[in-house]
Coordinates of C-alpha atoms in Angstrom, one line a residue:
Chain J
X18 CA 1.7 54.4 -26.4
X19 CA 3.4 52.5 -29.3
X20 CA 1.6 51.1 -32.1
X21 CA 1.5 47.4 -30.6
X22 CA 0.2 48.7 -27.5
X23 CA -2.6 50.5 -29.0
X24 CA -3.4 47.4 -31.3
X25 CA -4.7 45.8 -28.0
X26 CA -6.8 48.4 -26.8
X27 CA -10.3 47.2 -27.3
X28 CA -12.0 49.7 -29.8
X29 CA -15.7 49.8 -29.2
X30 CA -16.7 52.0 -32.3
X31 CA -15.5 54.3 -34.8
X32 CA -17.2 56.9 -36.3
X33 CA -17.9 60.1 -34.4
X34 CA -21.7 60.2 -34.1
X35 CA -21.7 56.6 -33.7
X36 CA -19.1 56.8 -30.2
X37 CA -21.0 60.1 -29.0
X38 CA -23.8 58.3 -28.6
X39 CA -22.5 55.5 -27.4
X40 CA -20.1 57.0 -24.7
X41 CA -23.5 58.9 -23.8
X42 CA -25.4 55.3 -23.4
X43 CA -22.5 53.9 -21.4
X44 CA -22.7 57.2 -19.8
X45 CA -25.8 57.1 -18.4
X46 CA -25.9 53.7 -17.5
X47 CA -22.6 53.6 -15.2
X48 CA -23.8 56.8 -13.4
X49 CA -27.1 55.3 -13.2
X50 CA -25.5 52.3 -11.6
X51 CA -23.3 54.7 -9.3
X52 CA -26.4 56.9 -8.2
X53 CA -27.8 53.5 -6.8
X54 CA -24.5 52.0 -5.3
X55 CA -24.3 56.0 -3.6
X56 CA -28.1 55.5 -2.2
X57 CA -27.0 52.1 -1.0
X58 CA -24.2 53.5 1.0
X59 CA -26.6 56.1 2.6
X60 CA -29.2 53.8 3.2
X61 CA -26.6 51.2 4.6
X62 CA -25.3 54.0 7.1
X63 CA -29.0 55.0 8.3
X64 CA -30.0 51.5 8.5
X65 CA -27.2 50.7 10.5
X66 CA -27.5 54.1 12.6
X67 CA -31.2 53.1 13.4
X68 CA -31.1 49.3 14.1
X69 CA -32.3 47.9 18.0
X70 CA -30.0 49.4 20.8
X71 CA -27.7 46.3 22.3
X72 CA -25.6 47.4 25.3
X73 CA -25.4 51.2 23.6
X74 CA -24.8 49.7 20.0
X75 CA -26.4 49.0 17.0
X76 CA -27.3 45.2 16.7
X77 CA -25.1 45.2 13.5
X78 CA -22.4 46.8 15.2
X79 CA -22.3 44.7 18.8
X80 CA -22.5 41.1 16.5
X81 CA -19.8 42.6 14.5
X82 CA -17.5 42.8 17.8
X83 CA -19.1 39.3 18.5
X84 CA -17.9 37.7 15.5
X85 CA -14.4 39.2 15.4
X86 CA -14.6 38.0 19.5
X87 CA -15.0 34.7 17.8
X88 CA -12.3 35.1 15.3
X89 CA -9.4 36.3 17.7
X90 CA -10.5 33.2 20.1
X91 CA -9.6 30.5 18.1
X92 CA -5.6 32.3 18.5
X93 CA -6.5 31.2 21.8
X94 CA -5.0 33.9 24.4
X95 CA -3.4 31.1 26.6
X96 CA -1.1 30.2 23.3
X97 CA 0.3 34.0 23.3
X98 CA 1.9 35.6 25.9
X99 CA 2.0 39.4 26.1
X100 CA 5.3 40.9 25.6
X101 CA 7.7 41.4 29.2
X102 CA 9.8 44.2 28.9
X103 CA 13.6 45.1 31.1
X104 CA 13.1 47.1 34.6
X105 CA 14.7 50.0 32.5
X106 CA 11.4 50.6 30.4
X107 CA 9.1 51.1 33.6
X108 CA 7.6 54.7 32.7
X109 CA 5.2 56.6 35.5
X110 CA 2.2 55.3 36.7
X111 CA -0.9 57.3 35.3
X112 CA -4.2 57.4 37.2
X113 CA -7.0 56.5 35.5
X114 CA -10.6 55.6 36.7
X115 CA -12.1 56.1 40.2
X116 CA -15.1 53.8 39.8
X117 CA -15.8 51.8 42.5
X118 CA -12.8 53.6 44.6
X119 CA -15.1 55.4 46.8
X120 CA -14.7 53.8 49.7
X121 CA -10.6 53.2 50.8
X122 CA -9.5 49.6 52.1
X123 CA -8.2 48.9 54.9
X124 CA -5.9 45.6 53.7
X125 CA -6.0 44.0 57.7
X126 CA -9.9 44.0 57.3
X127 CA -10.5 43.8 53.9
X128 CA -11.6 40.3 52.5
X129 CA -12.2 38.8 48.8
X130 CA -15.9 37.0 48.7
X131 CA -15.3 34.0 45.9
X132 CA -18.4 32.2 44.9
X133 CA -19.4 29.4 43.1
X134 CA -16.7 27.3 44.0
X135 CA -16.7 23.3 43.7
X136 CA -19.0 21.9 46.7
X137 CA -18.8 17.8 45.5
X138 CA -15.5 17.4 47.8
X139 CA -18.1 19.0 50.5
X140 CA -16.6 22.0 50.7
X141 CA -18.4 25.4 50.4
X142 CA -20.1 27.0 47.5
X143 CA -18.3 30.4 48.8
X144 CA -15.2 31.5 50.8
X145 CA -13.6 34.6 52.5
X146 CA -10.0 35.5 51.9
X147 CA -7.9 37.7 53.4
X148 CA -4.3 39.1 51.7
X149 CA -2.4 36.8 53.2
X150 CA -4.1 33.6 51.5
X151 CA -3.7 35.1 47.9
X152 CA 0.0 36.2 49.1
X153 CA 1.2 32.8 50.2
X154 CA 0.3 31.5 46.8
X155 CA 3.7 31.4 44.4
X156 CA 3.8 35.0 43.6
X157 CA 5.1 35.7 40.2
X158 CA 6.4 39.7 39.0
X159 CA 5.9 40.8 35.4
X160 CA 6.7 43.7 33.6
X161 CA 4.4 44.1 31.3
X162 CA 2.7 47.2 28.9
X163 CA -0.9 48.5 30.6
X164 CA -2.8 49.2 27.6
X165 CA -5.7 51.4 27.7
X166 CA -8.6 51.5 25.4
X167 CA -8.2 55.7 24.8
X168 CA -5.2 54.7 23.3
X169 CA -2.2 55.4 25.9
X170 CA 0.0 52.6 27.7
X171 CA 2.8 52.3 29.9
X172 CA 5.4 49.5 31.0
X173 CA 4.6 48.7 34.3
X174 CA 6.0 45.8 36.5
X175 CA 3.3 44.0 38.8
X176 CA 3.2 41.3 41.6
X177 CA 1.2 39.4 42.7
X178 CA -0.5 35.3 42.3
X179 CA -1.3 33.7 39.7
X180 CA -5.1 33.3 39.2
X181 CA -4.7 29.8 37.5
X182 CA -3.3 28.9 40.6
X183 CA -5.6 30.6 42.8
X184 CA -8.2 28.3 41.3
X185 CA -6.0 25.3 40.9
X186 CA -6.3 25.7 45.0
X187 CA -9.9 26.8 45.2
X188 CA -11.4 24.9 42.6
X189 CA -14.6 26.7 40.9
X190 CA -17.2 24.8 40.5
X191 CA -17.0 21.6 37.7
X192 CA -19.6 21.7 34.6
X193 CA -21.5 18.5 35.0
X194 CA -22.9 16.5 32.0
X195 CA -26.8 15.4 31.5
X196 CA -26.0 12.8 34.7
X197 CA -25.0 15.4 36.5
X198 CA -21.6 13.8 37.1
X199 CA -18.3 16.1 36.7
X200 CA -16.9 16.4 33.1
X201 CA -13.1 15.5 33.2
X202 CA -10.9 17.6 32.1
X203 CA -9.6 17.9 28.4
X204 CA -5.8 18.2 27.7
X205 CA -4.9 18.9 31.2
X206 CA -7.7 21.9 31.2
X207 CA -10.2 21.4 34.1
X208 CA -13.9 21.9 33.6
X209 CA -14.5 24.8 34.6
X210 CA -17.4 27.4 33.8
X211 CA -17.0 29.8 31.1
X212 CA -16.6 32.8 32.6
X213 CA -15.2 34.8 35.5
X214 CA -16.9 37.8 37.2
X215 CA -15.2 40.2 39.2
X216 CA -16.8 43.4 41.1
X217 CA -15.5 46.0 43.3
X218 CA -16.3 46.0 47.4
X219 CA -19.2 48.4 46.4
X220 CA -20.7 46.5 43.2
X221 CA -20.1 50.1 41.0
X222 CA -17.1 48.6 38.6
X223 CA -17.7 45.2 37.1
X224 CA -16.0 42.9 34.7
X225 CA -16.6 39.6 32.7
X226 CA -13.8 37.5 31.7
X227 CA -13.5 34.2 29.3
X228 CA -12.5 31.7 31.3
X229 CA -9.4 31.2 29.0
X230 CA -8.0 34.4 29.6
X231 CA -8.8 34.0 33.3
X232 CA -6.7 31.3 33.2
X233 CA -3.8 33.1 31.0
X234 CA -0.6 32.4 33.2
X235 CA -0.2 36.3 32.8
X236 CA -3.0 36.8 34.7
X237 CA -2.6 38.0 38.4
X238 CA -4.3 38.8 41.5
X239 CA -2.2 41.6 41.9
X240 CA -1.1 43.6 45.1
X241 CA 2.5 45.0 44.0
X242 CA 2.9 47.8 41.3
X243 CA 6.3 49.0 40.7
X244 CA 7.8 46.9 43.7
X245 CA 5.6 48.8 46.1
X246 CA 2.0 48.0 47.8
X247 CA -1.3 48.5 45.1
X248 CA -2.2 52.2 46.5
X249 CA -5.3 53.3 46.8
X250 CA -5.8 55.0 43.6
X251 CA -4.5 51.7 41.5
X252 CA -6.7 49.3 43.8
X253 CA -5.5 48.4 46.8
X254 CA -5.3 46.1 48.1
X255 CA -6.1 43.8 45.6
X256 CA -6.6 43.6 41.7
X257 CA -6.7 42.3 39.0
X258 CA -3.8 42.4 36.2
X259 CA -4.4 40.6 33.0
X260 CA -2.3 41.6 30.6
X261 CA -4.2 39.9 27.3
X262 CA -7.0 42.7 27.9
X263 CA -7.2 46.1 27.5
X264 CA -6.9 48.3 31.0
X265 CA -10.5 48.3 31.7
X266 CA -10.5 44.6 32.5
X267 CA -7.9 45.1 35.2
X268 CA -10.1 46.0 37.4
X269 CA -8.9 47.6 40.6
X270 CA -9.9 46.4 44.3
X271 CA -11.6 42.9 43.7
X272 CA -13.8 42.4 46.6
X273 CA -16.0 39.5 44.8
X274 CA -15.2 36.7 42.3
X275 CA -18.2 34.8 41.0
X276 CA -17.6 31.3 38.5
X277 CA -20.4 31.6 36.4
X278 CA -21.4 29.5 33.1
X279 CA -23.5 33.2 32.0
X280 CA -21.6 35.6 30.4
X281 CA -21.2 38.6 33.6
X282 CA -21.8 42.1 33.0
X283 CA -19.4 44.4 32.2
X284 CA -18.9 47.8 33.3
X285 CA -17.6 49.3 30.4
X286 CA -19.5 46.9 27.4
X287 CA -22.6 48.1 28.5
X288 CA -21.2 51.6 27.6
X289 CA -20.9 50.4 23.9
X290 CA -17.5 49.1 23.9
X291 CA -16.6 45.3 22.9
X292 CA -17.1 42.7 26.1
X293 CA -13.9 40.9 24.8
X294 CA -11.9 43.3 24.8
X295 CA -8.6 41.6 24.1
X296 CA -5.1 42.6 22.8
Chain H
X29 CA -11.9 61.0 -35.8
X30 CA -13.6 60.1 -32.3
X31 CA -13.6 56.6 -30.8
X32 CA -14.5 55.1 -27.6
X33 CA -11.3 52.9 -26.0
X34 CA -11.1 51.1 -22.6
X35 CA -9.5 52.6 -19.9
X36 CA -10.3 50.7 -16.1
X37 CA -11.7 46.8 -16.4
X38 CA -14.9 46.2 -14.1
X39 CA -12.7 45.0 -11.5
X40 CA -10.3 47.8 -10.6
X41 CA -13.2 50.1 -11.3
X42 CA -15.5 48.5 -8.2
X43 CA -12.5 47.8 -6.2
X44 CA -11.3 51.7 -6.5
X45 CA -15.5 52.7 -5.8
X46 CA -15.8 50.1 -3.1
X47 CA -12.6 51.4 -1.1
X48 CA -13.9 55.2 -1.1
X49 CA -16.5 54.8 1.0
X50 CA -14.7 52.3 2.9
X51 CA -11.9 54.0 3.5
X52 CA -14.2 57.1 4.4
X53 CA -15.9 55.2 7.5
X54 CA -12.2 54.1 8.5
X55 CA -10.9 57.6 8.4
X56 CA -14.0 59.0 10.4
X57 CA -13.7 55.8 12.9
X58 CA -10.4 56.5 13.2
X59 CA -11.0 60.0 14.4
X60 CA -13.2 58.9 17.3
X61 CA -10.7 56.5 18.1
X62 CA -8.0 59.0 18.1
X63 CA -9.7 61.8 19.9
X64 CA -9.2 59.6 23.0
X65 CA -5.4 60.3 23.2
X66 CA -4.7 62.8 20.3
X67 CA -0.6 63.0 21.0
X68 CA 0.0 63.6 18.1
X69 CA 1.6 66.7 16.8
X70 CA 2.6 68.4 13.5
X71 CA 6.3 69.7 13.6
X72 CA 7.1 72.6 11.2
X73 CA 9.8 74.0 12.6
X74 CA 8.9 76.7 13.5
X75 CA 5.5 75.8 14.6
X76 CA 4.2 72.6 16.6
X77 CA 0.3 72.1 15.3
X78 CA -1.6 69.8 17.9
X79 CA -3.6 67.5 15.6
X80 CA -6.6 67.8 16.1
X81 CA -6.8 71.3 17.5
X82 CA -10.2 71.1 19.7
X83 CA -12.7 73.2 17.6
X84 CA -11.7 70.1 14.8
X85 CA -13.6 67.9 16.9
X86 CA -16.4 69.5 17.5
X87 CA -17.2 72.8 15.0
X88 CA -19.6 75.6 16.2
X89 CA -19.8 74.2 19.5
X90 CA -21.8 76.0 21.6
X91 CA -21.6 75.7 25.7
X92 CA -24.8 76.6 25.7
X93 CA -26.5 74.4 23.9
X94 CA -23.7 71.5 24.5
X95 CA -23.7 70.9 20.9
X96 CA -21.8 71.7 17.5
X97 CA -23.2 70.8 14.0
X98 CA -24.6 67.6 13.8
X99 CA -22.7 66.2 10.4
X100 CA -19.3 66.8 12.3
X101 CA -19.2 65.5 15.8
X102 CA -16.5 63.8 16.6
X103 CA -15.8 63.9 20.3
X104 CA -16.7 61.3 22.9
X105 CA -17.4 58.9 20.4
X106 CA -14.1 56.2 21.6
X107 CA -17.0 53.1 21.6
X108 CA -18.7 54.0 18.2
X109 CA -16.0 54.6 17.0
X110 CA -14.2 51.0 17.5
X111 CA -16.9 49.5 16.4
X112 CA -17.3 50.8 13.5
X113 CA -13.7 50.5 12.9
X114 CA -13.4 46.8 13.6
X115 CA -16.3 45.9 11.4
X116 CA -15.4 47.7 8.2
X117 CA -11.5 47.0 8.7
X118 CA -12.9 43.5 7.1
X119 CA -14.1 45.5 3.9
X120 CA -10.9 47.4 3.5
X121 CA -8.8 44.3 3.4
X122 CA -10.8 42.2 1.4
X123 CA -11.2 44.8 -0.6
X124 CA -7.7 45.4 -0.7
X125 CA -5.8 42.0 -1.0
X126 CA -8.7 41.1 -4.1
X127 CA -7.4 44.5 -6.1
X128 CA -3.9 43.2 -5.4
X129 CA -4.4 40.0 -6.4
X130 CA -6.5 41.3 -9.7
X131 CA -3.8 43.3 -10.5
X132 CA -1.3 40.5 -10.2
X133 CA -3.0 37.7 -12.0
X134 CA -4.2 40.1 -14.8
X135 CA -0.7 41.8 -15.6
X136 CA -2.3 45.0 -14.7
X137 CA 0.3 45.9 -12.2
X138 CA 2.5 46.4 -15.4
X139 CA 0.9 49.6 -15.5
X140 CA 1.3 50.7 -11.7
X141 CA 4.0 49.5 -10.7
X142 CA 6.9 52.0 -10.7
X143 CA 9.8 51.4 -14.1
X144 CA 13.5 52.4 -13.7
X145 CA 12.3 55.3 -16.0
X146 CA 9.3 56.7 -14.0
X147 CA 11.3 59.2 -11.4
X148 CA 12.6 61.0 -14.6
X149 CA 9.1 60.9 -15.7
X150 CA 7.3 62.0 -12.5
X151 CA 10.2 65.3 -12.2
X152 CA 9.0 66.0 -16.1
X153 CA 5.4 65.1 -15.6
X154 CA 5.8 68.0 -12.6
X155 CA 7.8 70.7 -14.2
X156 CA 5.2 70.4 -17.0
X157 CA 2.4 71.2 -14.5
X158 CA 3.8 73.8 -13.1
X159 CA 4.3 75.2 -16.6
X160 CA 7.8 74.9 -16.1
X161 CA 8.2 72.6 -19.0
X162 CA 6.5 73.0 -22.4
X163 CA 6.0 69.1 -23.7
X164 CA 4.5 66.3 -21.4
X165 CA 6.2 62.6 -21.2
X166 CA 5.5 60.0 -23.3
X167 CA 3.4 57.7 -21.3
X168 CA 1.1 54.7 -21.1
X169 CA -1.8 54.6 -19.0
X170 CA -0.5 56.6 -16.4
X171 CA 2.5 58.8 -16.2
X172 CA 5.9 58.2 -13.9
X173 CA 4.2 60.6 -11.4
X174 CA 1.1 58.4 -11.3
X175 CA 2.3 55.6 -11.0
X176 CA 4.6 56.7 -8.2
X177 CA 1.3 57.9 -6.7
X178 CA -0.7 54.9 -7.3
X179 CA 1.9 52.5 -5.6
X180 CA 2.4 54.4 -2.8
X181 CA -1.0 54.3 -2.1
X182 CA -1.1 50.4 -2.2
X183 CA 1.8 50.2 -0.1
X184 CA -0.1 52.6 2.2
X185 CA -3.1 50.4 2.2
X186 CA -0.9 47.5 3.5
X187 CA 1.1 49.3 5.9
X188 CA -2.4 50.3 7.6
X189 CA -3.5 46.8 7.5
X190 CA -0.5 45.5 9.0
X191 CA 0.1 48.7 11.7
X192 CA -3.6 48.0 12.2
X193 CA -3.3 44.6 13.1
X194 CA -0.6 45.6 15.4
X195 CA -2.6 48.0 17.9
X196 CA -5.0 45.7 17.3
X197 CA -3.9 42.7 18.2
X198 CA -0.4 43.4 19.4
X199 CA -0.6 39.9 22.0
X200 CA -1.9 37.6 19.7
X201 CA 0.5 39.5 17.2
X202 CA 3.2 40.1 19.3
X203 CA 5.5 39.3 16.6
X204 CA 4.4 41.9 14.1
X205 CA 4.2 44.4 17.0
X206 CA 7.9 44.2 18.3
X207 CA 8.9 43.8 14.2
X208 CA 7.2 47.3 13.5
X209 CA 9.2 48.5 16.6
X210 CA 7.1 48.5 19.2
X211 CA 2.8 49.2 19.9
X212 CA 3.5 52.7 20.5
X213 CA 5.4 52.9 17.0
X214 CA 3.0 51.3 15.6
X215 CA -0.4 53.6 16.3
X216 CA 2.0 56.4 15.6
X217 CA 2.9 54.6 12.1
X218 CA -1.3 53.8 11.7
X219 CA -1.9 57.9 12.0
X220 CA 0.3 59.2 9.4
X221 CA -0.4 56.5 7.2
X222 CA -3.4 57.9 7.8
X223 CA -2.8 61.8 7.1
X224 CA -0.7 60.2 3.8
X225 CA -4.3 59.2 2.1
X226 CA -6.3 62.6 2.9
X227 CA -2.8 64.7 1.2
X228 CA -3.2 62.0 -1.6
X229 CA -6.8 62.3 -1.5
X230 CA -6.4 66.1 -1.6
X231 CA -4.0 66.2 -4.8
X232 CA -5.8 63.4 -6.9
X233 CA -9.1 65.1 -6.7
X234 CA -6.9 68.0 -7.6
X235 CA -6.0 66.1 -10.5
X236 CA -9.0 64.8 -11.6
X237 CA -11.0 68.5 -11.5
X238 CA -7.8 69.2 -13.9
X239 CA -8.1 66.4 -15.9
X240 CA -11.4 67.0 -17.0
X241 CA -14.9 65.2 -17.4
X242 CA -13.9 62.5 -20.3
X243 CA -10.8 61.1 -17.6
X244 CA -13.3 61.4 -14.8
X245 CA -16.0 59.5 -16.7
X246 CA -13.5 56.9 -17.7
X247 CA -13.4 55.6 -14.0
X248 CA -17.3 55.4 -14.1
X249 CA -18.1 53.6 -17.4
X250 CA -14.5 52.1 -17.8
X251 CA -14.0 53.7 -21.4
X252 CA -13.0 57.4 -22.9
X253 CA -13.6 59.0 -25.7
X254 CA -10.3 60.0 -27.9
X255 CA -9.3 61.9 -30.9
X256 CA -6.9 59.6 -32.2
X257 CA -6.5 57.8 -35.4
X258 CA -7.8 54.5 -35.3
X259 CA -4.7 52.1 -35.5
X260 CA -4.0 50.6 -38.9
X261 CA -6.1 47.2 -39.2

């Protein structure tokens, strides 16, 4: 330290009873004050650890996911596309999850159940569709990266319809205002209800989806995986691929989509992880 | 003569207090996260350690009972462990960017941030730890070595912000993602980031124990006691 430098150091005392005591006084009073912010900590943790169960977390802990669910939403998924990768970076395709697989599909008998669809035209409030409808939508392939929430992923390239043109088709039902009369659309966006729910054949896997993410133009109703049929083991015949979501809301072999304006279960968040769920 | 001087300013001293525990809960978190695809491995040549090896997870488990100790329990814990993870990331940045910006705005960085001089000083500030050299460095407030040390760190503490972000978010951040090279880059990046603080976390506490109680206190109160002479009024 030069002579200049230690000009500014701020002297407290001189004198060496005099600073004893008072380093002593400081002393105390700082570990006093860190004994406290310690306790704090602990009680924070136990306090946390003990609060009211919501869906397998701590209240603290779910509304933490519910605000940063908030957050991320105003980057709006429809405004970012995932990544799309060459044909070269296709790696294997792992297995994961069996839930709601028990039962194989026959894809000549199999039909998707979609419900709460607009009935003001006169049309029905639920319809039965076989492979063929979804396939002679436009049918779009991506090659995107299948991120699961352990932590692993793997370019994969999938085929199938887009679900904001599945809808465009088969229009969910319209939100109404106070009149009951059908709220227009806003920017080009129609009025539909907030959220998507999606189930397998047997009801044992379940997701929720935003609407907005529903209607991400990445997302597909899916029945190609590597340029070959969906096999049994990735959801044949039909599921869902939506690449703005971690794996567990690509749910394999839809057999019902429900519009809904009540946030739908979900399989996994009522396991403890985030509903949301988004990349 | 013995006088009290200031060593750490109220600020740095919270934001350094704050970030321990912080950093703790991210660390922990972090390992539930990372028990759900630990691919990770140490290479040393002639060894490949698996990190974690599976008694790590879960110490004096017992198949009997189903369950190891209590206080370290870290397996099938991937939903806890995100939760808690996405909730106190928010501390450790805020935390983090106001330290950064305290030491900017009060010239305090002059003191951490590494001179042209301080990788002469760090080799000196070495040898003379390992008794190799008789006379220590002139320094300031901290040596070559420590501020080598306490730069790194910083930068460490951004790069896990921004790797973070990446796994994170790596659609609505696809940008950040494909800069860092790619998601899978960046969790690798994130873990040994990661393993960076608990060696540095190893070697400073090594350092403080060494340094001794008035250096230790210092970081506490903010002020040390010394034997110097009192500089000419």
């Amino acid at each position: 330290m030069t002579a200049d430098e230690k000009q500014k150091v701020r002297l407290i005392s001189t004198g060496d009873d005099d600073a004893e005591k008072q380093m002593r006084r400081m002393s105390r009073k700082s570990f006093l004050q860190g004994a406290a912010g310690v306790a704090f900590i602990v009680g924070a943790r136990h306090w946390i650890d003990t609060r009211r169960m919501r869906q397998e977390l701590p209240w603290p802990l779910r509304r933490a996911l519910q605000v940063n669910e908030e957050f991320w939403h105003d980057f709006a998924s429809t405004g970012h596309l995932a990544p799309t990768f060459h044909p070269s970076a296709i790696g294997h395709a792992r297995t994961n999850g069996d839930v709601g697989l028990d039962n194989p599909q026959d894809a000549s008998t199999w039909r998707l159940k979609v419900t709460g669809l607009d009935t003001s035209n006169g049309g029905p409030d639920s319809m039965a569709f076989k492979l063929e409808d979804i396939k002679s939508l436009p049918a779009f392939t991506i090659i995107t990266q299948f991120k699961c929430i352990e932590g692993w992923s793997y370019v994969m390239s999938w085929r199938g319809a887009r679900l904001v043109d599945f809808m465009a088709k088969y229009s969910p039902a319209i939100k109404t205002d106070d009149n009951g009369d059908p709220l227009p659309p806003v920017r080009g966006v129609p009025a539909y209800p907030d959220f998507v729910a999606m189930s397998t054949p047997d009801k044992q896997y379940y997701v929720g989806l935003d609407m907005q993410s529903a209607r991400h133009p990445q997302t597909l109703l899916c029945y190609e995986m590597n340029g070959r049929p969906l096999t049994q083991e990735h959801g044949a015949p039909l599921r869902l691929i939506i690449p703005v979501k971690y794996g567990v809301k690509n749910i394999k072999r839809i057999g019902h989509i429900h519009y809904t304006n009540r946030r739908p279960a979900d399989y996994w968040a009522e396991q403890g992880y985030d509903w949301y769920a988004e990349l | 003569m013995k006088r009290i001087e200031e060593k750490h300013p109220l600020a740095i001293r919270w934001f350094h207090w704050i970030n321990f525990p912080v950093l703790a809960v991210m660390i922990w978190s972090g390992l539930l996260i990372y028990w759900a695809n630990d691919i990770y491995h140490l290479n040393l040549g002639v060894a490949s350690i698996h990190l974690f090896p599976n008694w790590f997870y879960h110490p004096g488990y017992h198949e009997s009972t189903n369950k190891g100790h209590a206080l370290w329990d870290l397996d099938y814990r991937l939903a806890e462990g995100m939760a808690w993870h996405f909730l106190f990331f928010w501390f450790f940045a805020v935390n983090g960017i106001l330290y950064v910006s305290f030491l900017i705005l009060s010239g305090q960085w002059r003191e951490i941030v590494p001179s042209k001089d301080s990788i002469k000083q760090a080799v000196q500030v070495i040898l003379h730890e390992l008794h190799l050299r008789k006379s220590s460095p002139v320094q300031g407030k901290y040596n070559g070595a420590q501020r080598i040390a306490y730069f790194s760190i910083i930068v460490m503490g951004a790069g896990s912000l921004i790797t973070g972000l990446a796994i994170y978010k790596p659609t609505q951040m696809a940008w950040l993602t494909s800069l860092l090279g790619g998601y899978e880059v960046a969790r690798f990046l994130h873990f040994w980031i990661t393993m960076g603080y608990v060696v540095f976390f190893v070697i400073h506490i090594l350092q403080v124990v060494r340094a001794g109680w008035n250096n230790f206190r210092g970081m506490v109160t903010g002020y040390v006691l010394t034997d110097e002479e009192a500089p000419q009024q």
